[in-house]
JSON list of C-alpha atoms in Angstrom, two decimals:
[
{"chain": "A", "resi": 1, "resn": "SER", "atom": "CA", "xyz": [-43.24, -0.67, -7.84]},
{"chain": "A", "resi": 2, "resn": "CYS", "atom": "CA", "xyz": [-41.87, -4.23, -7.89]},
{"chain": "A", "resi": 3, "resn": "LEU", "atom": "CA", "xyz": [-41.88, -4.25, -11.70]},
{"chain": "A", "resi": 4, "resn": "GLY", "atom": "CA", "xyz": [-40.14, -0.87, -11.82]},
{"chain": "A", "resi": 5, "resn": "ALA", "atom": "CA", "xyz": [-37.48, -1.96, -9.34]},
{"chain": "A", "resi": 6, "resn": "ALA", "atom": "CA", "xyz": [-36.92, -5.18, -11.29]},
{"chain": "A", "resi": 7, "resn": "LEU", "atom": "CA", "xyz": [-36.46, -3.30, -14.58]},
{"chain": "A", "resi": 8, "resn": "GLN", "atom": "CA", "xyz": [-34.14, -0.81, -12.91]},
{"chain": "A", "resi": 9, "resn": "SER", "atom": "CA", "xyz": [-31.99, -3.60, -11.50]},
{"chain": "A", "resi": 10, "resn": "LEU", "atom": "CA", "xyz": [-32.02, -5.49, -14.81]},
{"chain": "A", "resi": 11, "resn": "THR", "atom": "CA", "xyz": [-30.72, -2.43, -16.67]},
{"chain": "A", "resi": 12, "resn": "GLY", "atom": "CA", "xyz": [-28.25, -1.34, -13.98]},
{"chain": "A", "resi": 13, "resn": "ALA", "atom": "CA", "xyz": [-26.66, -4.69, -13.16]},
{"chain": "A", "resi": 14, "resn": "PRO", "atom": "CA", "xyz": [-25.21, -5.32, -16.66]},
{"chain": "A", "resi": 15, "resn": "ARG", "atom": "CA", "xyz": [-23.55, -1.89, -16.70]},
{"chain": "A", "resi": 16, "resn": "LEU", "atom": "CA", "xyz": [-22.10, -2.51, -13.26]},
{"chain": "A", "resi": 17, "resn": "LEU", "atom": "CA", "xyz": [-20.74, -5.86, -14.43]},
{"chain": "A", "resi": 18, "resn": "GLN", "atom": "CA", "xyz": [-19.32, -4.18, -17.52]},
{"chain": "A", "resi": 19, "resn": "ALA", "atom": "CA", "xyz": [-17.60, -1.54, -15.36]},
{"chain": "A", "resi": 20, "resn": "ILE", "atom": "CA", "xyz": [-16.04, -4.24, -13.16]},
{"chain": "A", "resi": 21, "resn": "ALA", "atom": "CA", "xyz": [-14.81, -6.05, -16.27]},
{"chain": "A", "resi": 22, "resn": "ASN", "atom": "CA", "xyz": [-13.37, -2.87, -17.78]},
{"chain": "A", "resi": 23, "resn": "ASP", "atom": "CA", "xyz": [-11.49, -2.12, -14.56]},
{"chain": "A", "resi": 24, "resn": "ASN", "atom": "CA", "xyz": [-9.97, -5.61, -14.81]},
{"chain": "A", "resi": 25, "resn": "LEU", "atom": "CA", "xyz": [-10.71, -6.33, -11.17]},
{"chain": "A", "resi": 26, "resn": "MET", "atom": "CA", "xyz": [-11.50, -9.94, -11.98]},
{"chain": "A", "resi": 27, "resn": "PRO", "atom": "CA", "xyz": [-9.75, -11.24, -15.11]},
{"chain": "A", "resi": 28, "resn": "VAL", "atom": "CA", "xyz": [-12.27, -14.07, -15.40]},
{"chain": "A", "resi": 29, "resn": "LEU", "atom": "CA", "xyz": [-14.93, -11.46, -16.27]},
{"chain": "A", "resi": 30, "resn": "ALA", "atom": "CA", "xyz": [-12.85, -9.77, -18.98]},
{"chain": "A", "resi": 31, "resn": "ARG", "atom": "CA", "xyz": [-15.12, -10.96, -21.80]},
{"chain": "A", "resi": 32, "resn": "PHE", "atom": "CA", "xyz": [-18.01, -8.96, -20.34]},
{"chain": "A", "resi": 33, "resn": "GLY", "atom": "CA", "xyz": [-16.16, -5.65, -20.75]},
{"chain": "A", "resi": 34, "resn": "GLY", "atom": "CA", "xyz": [-15.94, -3.32, -23.70]},
{"chain": "A", "resi": 35, "resn": "LYS", "atom": "CA", "xyz": [-17.84, -0.25, -24.80]},
{"chain": "A", "resi": 36, "resn": "GLY", "atom": "CA", "xyz": [-21.37, 0.27, -25.91]},
{"chain": "A", "resi": 37, "resn": "GLU", "atom": "CA", "xyz": [-24.36, -1.73, -24.74]},
{"chain": "A", "resi": 38, "resn": "PRO", "atom": "CA", "xyz": [-23.38, -4.58, -22.36]},
{"chain": "A", "resi": 39, "resn": "LYS", "atom": "CA", "xyz": [-25.08, -7.39, -24.27]},
{"chain": "A", "resi": 40, "resn": "LEU", "atom": "CA", "xyz": [-23.11, -10.29, -22.79]},
{"chain": "A", "resi": 41, "resn": "ALA", "atom": "CA", "xyz": [-23.44, -8.85, -19.30]},
{"chain": "A", "resi": 42, "resn": "LEU", "atom": "CA", "xyz": [-27.20, -8.49, -19.87]},
{"chain": "A", "resi": 43, "resn": "VAL", "atom": "CA", "xyz": [-27.46, -12.16, -20.85]},
{"chain": "A", "resi": 44, "resn": "LEU", "atom": "CA", "xyz": [-25.55, -13.24, -17.74]},
{"chain": "A", "resi": 45, "resn": "THR", "atom": "CA", "xyz": [-27.58, -11.10, -15.34]},
{"chain": "A", "resi": 46, "resn": "PHE", "atom": "CA", "xyz": [-30.81, -12.23, -17.02]},
{"chain": "A", "resi": 47, "resn": "CYS", "atom": "CA", "xyz": [-29.85, -15.88, -16.51]},
{"chain": "A", "resi": 48, "resn": "ILE", "atom": "CA", "xyz": [-29.06, -15.26, -12.85]},
{"chain": "A", "resi": 49, "resn": "SER", "atom": "CA", "xyz": [-32.35, -13.43, -12.37]},
{"chain": "A", "resi": 50, "resn": "ALA", "atom": "CA", "xyz": [-34.27, -16.17, -14.17]},
{"chain": "A", "resi": 51, "resn": "CYS", "atom": "CA", "xyz": [-32.77, -18.84, -11.93]},
{"chain": "A", "resi": 52, "resn": "CYS", "atom": "CA", "xyz": [-33.94, -16.90, -8.88]},
{"chain": "A", "resi": 53, "resn": "VAL", "atom": "CA", "xyz": [-37.43, -16.43, -10.33]},
{"chain": "A", "resi": 54, "resn": "PHE", "atom": "CA", "xyz": [-37.84, -20.07, -11.36]},
{"chain": "A", "resi": 55, "resn": "THR", "atom": "CA", "xyz": [-37.32, -21.24, -7.80]},
{"chain": "A", "resi": 56, "resn": "GLY", "atom": "CA", "xyz": [-40.83, -19.99, -7.04]},
{"chain": "A", "resi": 57, "resn": "GLU", "atom": "CA", "xyz": [-39.99, -19.45, -3.37]},
{"chain": "A", "resi": 58, "resn": "ILE", "atom": "CA", "xyz": [-39.68, -15.81, -2.38]},
{"chain": "A", "resi": 59, "resn": "ASP", "atom": "CA", "xyz": [-38.91, -16.86, 1.19]},
{"chain": "A", "resi": 60, "resn": "PHE", "atom": "CA", "xyz": [-35.85, -18.67, -0.14]},
{"chain": "A", "resi": 61, "resn": "ILE", "atom": "CA", "xyz": [-34.59, -15.76, -2.26]},
{"chain": "A", "resi": 62, "resn": "ALA", "atom": "CA", "xyz": [-35.32, -12.90, 0.19]},
{"chain": "A", "resi": 63, "resn": "PRO", "atom": "CA", "xyz": [-32.58, -13.76, 2.77]},
{"chain": "A", "resi": 64, "resn": "ILE", "atom": "CA", "xyz": [-29.95, -14.10, 0.01]},
{"chain": "A", "resi": 65, "resn": "ILE", "atom": "CA", "xyz": [-30.83, -10.73, -1.51]},
{"chain": "A", "resi": 66, "resn": "THR", "atom": "CA", "xyz": [-30.85, -9.22, 1.98]},
{"chain": "A", "resi": 67, "resn": "MET", "atom": "CA", "xyz": [-27.32, -10.52, 2.59]},
{"chain": "A", "resi": 68, "resn": "PHE", "atom": "CA", "xyz": [-26.00, -8.91, -0.57]},
{"chain": "A", "resi": 69, "resn": "PHE", "atom": "CA", "xyz": [-27.49, -5.54, 0.32]},
{"chain": "A", "resi": 70, "resn": "LEU", "atom": "CA", "xyz": [-26.17, -5.76, 3.87]},
{"chain": "A", "resi": 71, "resn": "LEU", "atom": "CA", "xyz": [-22.73, -6.74, 2.57]},
{"chain": "A", "resi": 72, "resn": "CYS", "atom": "CA", "xyz": [-22.79, -3.64, 0.37]},
{"chain": "A", "resi": 73, "resn": "TYR", "atom": "CA", "xyz": [-23.59, -1.39, 3.34]},
{"chain": "A", "resi": 74, "resn": "LEU", "atom": "CA", "xyz": [-21.04, -3.25, 5.46]},
{"chain": "A", "resi": 75, "resn": "SER", "atom": "CA", "xyz": [-18.34, -2.58, 2.86]},
{"chain": "A", "resi": 76, "resn": "VAL", "atom": "CA", "xyz": [-19.20, 1.13, 2.67]},
{"chain": "A", "resi": 77, "resn": "ASN", "atom": "CA", "xyz": [-19.05, 1.53, 6.45]},
{"chain": "A", "resi": 78, "resn": "THR", "atom": "CA", "xyz": [-15.81, -0.44, 6.63]},
{"chain": "A", "resi": 79, "resn": "ALA", "atom": "CA", "xyz": [-14.23, 1.73, 3.94]},
{"chain": "A", "resi": 80, "resn": "CYS", "atom": "CA", "xyz": [-15.27, 4.91, 5.76]},
{"chain": "A", "resi": 81, "resn": "LEU", "atom": "CA", "xyz": [-13.87, 3.64, 9.05]},
{"chain": "A", "resi": 82, "resn": "LEU", "atom": "CA", "xyz": [-10.57, 2.63, 7.43]},
{"chain": "A", "resi": 83, "resn": "GLN", "atom": "CA", "xyz": [-10.25, 6.06, 5.83]},
{"chain": "A", "resi": 84, "resn": "ASP", "atom": "CA", "xyz": [-10.58, 7.62, 9.28]},
{"chain": "A", "resi": 85, "resn": "LEU", "atom": "CA", "xyz": [-8.08, 5.23, 10.83]},
{"chain": "A", "resi": 86, "resn": "MET", "atom": "CA", "xyz": [-5.56, 5.92, 8.05]},
{"chain": "A", "resi": 87, "resn": "GLN", "atom": "CA", "xyz": [-6.10, 9.68, 8.35]},
{"chain": "A", "resi": 88, "resn": "GLU", "atom": "CA", "xyz": [-5.83, 10.13, 4.61]},
{"chain": "A", "resi": 89, "resn": "PRO", "atom": "CA", "xyz": [-5.42, 13.80, 3.55]},
{"chain": "A", "resi": 90, "resn": "ASN", "atom": "CA", "xyz": [-8.01, 13.41, 0.76]},
{"chain": "A", "resi": 91, "resn": "TRP", "atom": "CA", "xyz": [-10.66, 11.97, 3.11]},
{"chain": "A", "resi": 92, "resn": "ARG", "atom": "CA", "xyz": [-13.06, 14.83, 3.74]},
{"chain": "A", "resi": 93, "resn": "PRO", "atom": "CA", "xyz": [-16.64, 13.54, 4.20]},
{"chain": "A", "resi": 94, "resn": "ARG", "atom": "CA", "xyz": [-19.28, 16.15, 3.41]},
{"chain": "A", "resi": 95, "resn": "PHE", "atom": "CA", "xyz": [-22.07, 14.56, 5.44]},
{"chain": "A", "resi": 96, "resn": "GLN", "atom": "CA", "xyz": [-22.73, 16.92, 8.32]},
{"chain": "A", "resi": 97, "resn": "PHE", "atom": "CA", "xyz": [-23.44, 14.28, 10.95]},
{"chain": "A", "resi": 98, "resn": "TYR", "atom": "CA", "xyz": [-20.70, 11.85, 9.96]},
{"chain": "A", "resi": 99, "resn": "HIS", "atom": "CA", "xyz": [-18.50, 10.41, 12.71]},
{"chain": "A", "resi": 100, "resn": "PRO", "atom": "CA", "xyz": [-16.17, 7.38, 12.84]},
{"chain": "A", "resi": 101, "resn": "LEU", "atom": "CA", "xyz": [-18.42, 5.89, 15.50]},
{"chain": "A", "resi": 102, "resn": "SER", "atom": "CA", "xyz": [-21.36, 6.02, 13.10]},
{"chain": "A", "resi": 103, "resn": "ALA", "atom": "CA", "xyz": [-19.36, 3.95, 10.59]},
{"chain": "A", "resi": 104, "resn": "LEU", "atom": "CA", "xyz": [-18.43, 1.50, 13.35]},
{"chain": "A", "resi": 105, "resn": "MET", "atom": "CA", "xyz": [-22.03, 1.26, 14.50]},
{"chain": "A", "resi": 106, "resn": "GLY", "atom": "CA", "xyz": [-23.11, 0.69, 10.89]},
{"chain": "A", "resi": 107, "resn": "MET", "atom": "CA", "xyz": [-20.64, -2.19, 10.58]},
{"chain": "A", "resi": 108, "resn": "ILE", "atom": "CA", "xyz": [-21.80, -3.81, 13.81]},
{"chain": "A", "resi": 109, "resn": "LEU", "atom": "CA", "xyz": [-25.47, -3.34, 12.92]},
{"chain": "A", "resi": 110, "resn": "CYS", "atom": "CA", "xyz": [-25.03, -4.88, 9.46]},
{"chain": "A", "resi": 111, "resn": "LEU", "atom": "CA", "xyz": [-23.23, -7.90, 10.92]},
{"chain": "A", "resi": 112, "resn": "PHE", "atom": "CA", "xyz": [-25.85, -8.30, 13.64]},
{"chain": "A", "resi": 113, "resn": "ILE", "atom": "CA", "xyz": [-28.76, -8.20, 11.17]},
{"chain": "A", "resi": 114, "resn": "MET", "atom": "CA", "xyz": [-27.00, -10.63, 8.85]},
{"chain": "A", "resi": 115, "resn": "PHE", "atom": "CA", "xyz": [-26.39, -13.28, 11.49]},
{"chain": "A", "resi": 116, "resn": "TYR", "atom": "CA", "xyz": [-29.72, -12.65, 13.19]},
{"chain": "A", "resi": 117, "resn": "THR", "atom": "CA", "xyz": [-31.64, -13.14, 9.92]},
{"chain": "A", "resi": 118, "resn": "ALA", "atom": "CA", "xyz": [-29.87, -16.23, 8.59]},
{"chain": "A", "resi": 119, "resn": "PRO", "atom": "CA", "xyz": [-26.58, -17.27, 10.21]},
{"chain": "A", "resi": 120, "resn": "LEU", "atom": "CA", "xyz": [-25.63, -19.90, 7.63]},
{"chain": "A", "resi": 121, "resn": "ILE", "atom": "CA", "xyz": [-26.38, -17.66, 4.65]},
{"chain": "A", "resi": 122, "resn": "ALA", "atom": "CA", "xyz": [-24.50, -14.80, 6.32]},
{"chain": "A", "resi": 123, "resn": "LEU", "atom": "CA", "xyz": [-21.47, -17.01, 6.90]},
{"chain": "A", "resi": 124, "resn": "GLY", "atom": "CA", "xyz": [-21.61, -18.25, 3.32]},
{"chain": "A", "resi": 125, "resn": "SER", "atom": "CA", "xyz": [-21.85, -14.70, 1.96]},
{"chain": "A", "resi": 126, "resn": "ILE", "atom": "CA", "xyz": [-18.84, -13.55, 3.97]},
{"chain": "A", "resi": 127, "resn": "LEU", "atom": "CA", "xyz": [-16.93, -16.63, 2.79]},
{"chain": "A", "resi": 128, "resn": "ILE", "atom": "CA", "xyz": [-17.73, -15.79, -0.85]},
{"chain": "A", "resi": 129, "resn": "VAL", "atom": "CA", "xyz": [-16.49, -12.21, -0.36]},
{"chain": "A", "resi": 130, "resn": "ALA", "atom": "CA", "xyz": [-13.31, -13.51, 1.30]},
{"chain": "A", "resi": 131, "resn": "LEU", "atom": "CA", "xyz": [-12.69, -15.90, -1.61]},
{"chain": "A", "resi": 132, "resn": "LEU", "atom": "CA", "xyz": [-13.17, -13.05, -4.08]},
{"chain": "A", "resi": 133, "resn": "TYR", "atom": "CA", "xyz": [-10.67, -10.96, -2.13]},
{"chain": "A", "resi": 134, "resn": "VAL", "atom": "CA", "xyz": [-8.15, -13.81, -2.13]},
{"chain": "A", "resi": 135, "resn": "TYR", "atom": "CA", "xyz": [-8.69, -14.31, -5.88]},
{"chain": "A", "resi": 136, "resn": "ILE", "atom": "CA", "xyz": [-8.12, -10.62, -6.63]},
{"chain": "A", "resi": 137, "resn": "SER", "atom": "CA", "xyz": [-5.02, -10.57, -4.39]},
{"chain": "A", "resi": 138, "resn": "PHE", "atom": "CA", "xyz": [-3.70, -13.75, -6.03]},
{"chain": "A", "resi": 139, "resn": "LYS", "atom": "CA", "xyz": [-4.12, -12.28, -9.52]},
{"chain": "A", "resi": 140, "resn": "LYS", "atom": "CA", "xyz": [-2.33, -9.10, -8.34]},
{"chain": "A", "resi": 141, "resn": "VAL", "atom": "CA", "xyz": [-4.78, -6.82, -10.08]},
{"chain": "A", "resi": 142, "resn": "GLU", "atom": "CA", "xyz": [-3.43, -3.28, -10.40]},
{"chain": "A", "resi": 143, "resn": "ALA", "atom": "CA", "xyz": [-6.02, -0.54, -10.05]},
{"chain": "A", "resi": 144, "resn": "GLN", "atom": "CA", "xyz": [-5.20, 3.15, -9.79]},
{"chain": "A", "resi": 145, "resn": "TRP", "atom": "CA", "xyz": [-7.33, 3.67, -6.69]},
{"chain": "A", "resi": 146, "resn": "GLY", "atom": "CA", "xyz": [-4.74, 3.27, -3.96]},
{"chain": "A", "resi": 147, "resn": "ASP", "atom": "CA", "xyz": [-4.53, 0.37, -1.55]},
{"chain": "A", "resi": 148, "resn": "GLY", "atom": "CA", "xyz": [-6.26, 0.85, 1.78]},
{"chain": "A", "resi": 149, "resn": "THR", "atom": "CA", "xyz": [-4.10, -1.75, 3.53]},
{"chain": "A", "resi": 150, "resn": "VAL", "atom": "CA", "xyz": [-0.93, 0.13, 2.51]},
{"chain": "A", "resi": 151, "resn": "GLY", "atom": "CA", "xyz": [-2.27, 3.33, 4.02]},
{"chain": "A", "resi": 152, "resn": "LEU", "atom": "CA", "xyz": [-3.26, 1.50, 7.19]},
{"chain": "A", "resi": 153, "resn": "ARG", "atom": "CA", "xyz": [0.21, 0.00, 7.54]},
{"chain": "A", "resi": 154, "resn": "TYR", "atom": "CA", "xyz": [1.80, 3.40, 6.97]},
{"chain": "A", "resi": 155, "resn": "GLU", "atom": "CA", "xyz": [-0.37, 5.00, 9.65]},
{"chain": "A", "resi": 156, "resn": "ARG", "atom": "CA", "xyz": [0.37, 2.17, 12.07]},
{"chain": "A", "resi": 157, "resn": "ALA", "atom": "CA", "xyz": [4.12, 2.51, 11.44]},
{"chain": "A", "resi": 158, "resn": "ARG", "atom": "CA", "xyz": [3.97, 6.28, 11.90]},
{"chain": "A", "resi": 159, "resn": "SER", "atom": "CA", "xyz": [2.02, 5.95, 15.16]},
{"chain": "A", "resi": 160, "resn": "SER", "atom": "CA", "xyz": [4.48, 3.34, 16.45]},
{"chain": "A", "resi": 161, "resn": "LEU", "atom": "CA", "xyz": [7.48, 5.54, 15.67]},
{"chain": "A", "resi": 162, "resn": "MET", "atom": "CA", "xyz": [5.88, 8.52, 17.42]},
{"chain": "A", "resi": 163, "resn": "GLU", "atom": "CA", "xyz": [5.15, 6.38, 20.49]},
{"chain": "A", "resi": 164, "resn": "LEU", "atom": "CA", "xyz": [8.75, 5.16, 20.53]},
{"chain": "A", "resi": 165, "resn": "GLU", "atom": "CA", "xyz": [9.95, 8.75, 20.31]},
{"chain": "A", "resi": 166, "resn": "LYS", "atom": "CA", "xyz": [7.82, 9.70, 23.34]},
{"chain": "A", "resi": 167, "resn": "LEU", "atom": "CA", "xyz": [9.11, 6.73, 25.31]},
{"chain": "A", "resi": 168, "resn": "GLY", "atom": "CA", "xyz": [12.68, 7.61, 24.44]},
{"chain": "A", "resi": 169, "resn": "ALA", "atom": "CA", "xyz": [12.20, 11.21, 25.55]},
{"chain": "A", "resi": 170, "resn": "ASP", "atom": "CA", "xyz": [10.74, 10.19, 28.92]},
{"chain": "A", "resi": 171, "resn": "LYS", "atom": "CA", "xyz": [13.36, 7.64, 29.91]},
{"chain": "A", "resi": 172, "resn": "ASP", "atom": "CA", "xyz": [16.43, 5.88, 28.61]},
{"chain": "A", "resi": 173, "resn": "THR", "atom": "CA", "xyz": [16.00, 2.79, 26.49]},
{"chain": "A", "resi": 174, "resn": "HIS", "atom": "CA", "xyz": [16.60, -0.42, 28.38]},
{"chain": "A", "resi": 175, "resn": "THR", "atom": "CA", "xyz": [19.30, -2.72, 27.07]},
{"chain": "A", "resi": 176, "resn": "LYS", "atom": "CA", "xyz": [16.73, -5.46, 26.42]},
{"chain": "A", "resi": 177, "resn": "ASN", "atom": "CA", "xyz": [14.73, -3.13, 24.18]},
{"chain": "A", "resi": 178, "resn": "TRP", "atom": "CA", "xyz": [17.67, -1.65, 22.28]},
{"chain": "A", "resi": 179, "resn": "ARG", "atom": "CA", "xyz": [17.81, -2.25, 18.54]},
{"chain": "A", "resi": 180, "resn": "PRO", "atom": "CA", "xyz": [20.56, -1.08, 16.18]},
{"chain": "A", "resi": 181, "resn": "GLN", "atom": "CA", "xyz": [19.58, 1.76, 13.86]},
{"chain": "A", "resi": 182, "resn": "ILE", "atom": "CA", "xyz": [22.11, 2.25, 11.09]},
{"chain": "A", "resi": 183, "resn": "LEU", "atom": "CA", "xyz": [22.25, 5.06, 8.54]},
{"chain": "A", "resi": 184, "resn": "MET", "atom": "CA", "xyz": [24.32, 4.13, 5.49]},
{"chain": "A", "resi": 185, "resn": "MET", "atom": "CA", "xyz": [25.30, 6.36, 2.60]},
{"chain": "A", "resi": 186, "resn": "CYS", "atom": "CA", "xyz": [25.59, 4.31, -0.58]},
{"chain": "A", "resi": 187, "resn": "LYS", "atom": "CA", "xyz": [25.83, 4.86, -4.30]},
{"chain": "A", "resi": 188, "resn": "VAL", "atom": "CA", "xyz": [22.89, 4.07, -6.55]},
{"chain": "A", "resi": 189, "resn": "ASP", "atom": "CA", "xyz": [23.38, 2.63, -10.04]},
{"chain": "A", "resi": 190, "resn": "LEU", "atom": "CA", "xyz": [21.14, 4.87, -12.16]},
{"chain": "A", "resi": 191, "resn": "ASP", "atom": "CA", "xyz": [21.64, 2.82, -15.32]},
{"chain": "A", "resi": 192, "resn": "ALA", "atom": "CA", "xyz": [20.18, -0.34, -13.81]},
{"chain": "A", "resi": 193, "resn": "PRO", "atom": "CA", "xyz": [16.40, -0.88, -13.70]},
{"chain": "A", "resi": 194, "resn": "GLY", "atom": "CA", "xyz": [15.05, 0.05, -10.29]},
{"chain": "A", "resi": 195, "resn": "LEU", "atom": "CA", "xyz": [17.23, 1.11, -7.37]},
{"chain": "A", "resi": 196, "resn": "MET", "atom": "CA", "xyz": [20.36, -1.04, -7.49]},
{"chain": "A", "resi": 197, "resn": "MET", "atom": "CA", "xyz": [23.04, -0.50, -4.84]},
{"chain": "A", "resi": 198, "resn": "SER", "atom": "CA", "xyz": [26.63, -0.90, -5.99]},
{"chain": "A", "resi": 199, "resn": "GLN", "atom": "CA", "xyz": [28.28, -1.49, -2.58]},
{"chain": "A", "resi": 200, "resn": "ARG", "atom": "CA", "xyz": [27.12, -5.06, -2.04]},
{"chain": "A", "resi": 201, "resn": "GLY", "atom": "CA", "xyz": [29.86, -5.74, 0.53]},
{"chain": "A", "resi": 202, "resn": "ALA", "atom": "CA", "xyz": [28.83, -2.76, 2.65]},
{"chain": "A", "resi": 203, "resn": "LEU", "atom": "CA", "xyz": [25.19, -3.84, 2.49]},
{"chain": "A", "resi": 204, "resn": "THR", "atom": "CA", "xyz": [26.14, -7.32, 3.70]},
{"chain": "A", "resi": 205, "resn": "PHE", "atom": "CA", "xyz": [28.11, -5.76, 6.56]},
{"chain": "A", "resi": 206, "resn": "VAL", "atom": "CA", "xyz": [25.11, -3.62, 7.61]},
{"chain": "A", "resi": 207, "resn": "LYS", "atom": "CA", "xyz": [22.89, -6.69, 7.48]},
{"chain": "A", "resi": 208, "resn": "GLN", "atom": "CA", "xyz": [25.26, -8.53, 9.80]},
{"chain": "A", "resi": 209, "resn": "LEU", "atom": "CA", "xyz": [25.38, -5.58, 12.20]},
{"chain": "A", "resi": 210, "resn": "LYS", "atom": "CA", "xyz": [21.64, -5.29, 12.65]},
{"chain": "A", "resi": 211, "resn": "GLY", "atom": "CA", "xyz": [21.17, -9.06, 12.68]},
{"chain": "A", "resi": 212, "resn": "GLY", "atom": "CA", "xyz": [17.68, -8.90, 11.17]},
{"chain": "A", "resi": 213, "resn": "ARG", "atom": "CA", "xyz": [16.30, -7.17, 14.27]},
{"chain": "A", "resi": 214, "resn": "GLY", "atom": "CA", "xyz": [17.27, -3.55, 13.75]},
{"chain": "A", "resi": 215, "resn": "LEU", "atom": "CA", "xyz": [16.53, -0.76, 11.32]},
{"chain": "A", "resi": 216, "resn": "SER", "atom": "CA", "xyz": [18.76, 0.32, 8.44]},
{"chain": "A", "resi": 217, "resn": "ILE", "atom": "CA", "xyz": [18.23, 3.47, 6.39]},
{"chain": "A", "resi": 218, "resn": "LEU", "atom": "CA", "xyz": [19.98, 3.65, 3.02]}
]
């Protein structure tokens, strides 16, 4: 069974690396993309596997492999929980016993097992994932999957506006909490790239009115 699992991983890992390269998630891995058999990706994954085997210490490799698996499950549970928090219309889990609390419990359990097994390795693994996230954000990689953080911000803004509406209906807004909300009708220059407003003087006037603390709708 160990030999079969090793062969399965050795054949699956290069294709996964090739898929990541083709999606251009990490530009540094672009040379491992392309079509057909992932030969370069196979060489890279073989070298990584050989380095792990040549250590000769399974007790040294086992915690590291465990961290990667737990990070995978942690990411899946986090993605499921974020989808529920964002209330995306296309999020319709088919699992009969799914609940947001199960995703939250999965996250907590993965983190607990990681730090209970090997705290330093767990911290290093999370740091590596954070560095990869910063690298991808810095490169501004565009993938047609939608951004979860954008959906989360939209849901948070919508919830905040609905709460403000309820507070405004119950009682009058106090002078300390009042913010200017300005609706401005302006002309858009359709010939210019993007949305360019032609009334620059009016826009400056609206900016001065709200003083950077209000809300303006154009």
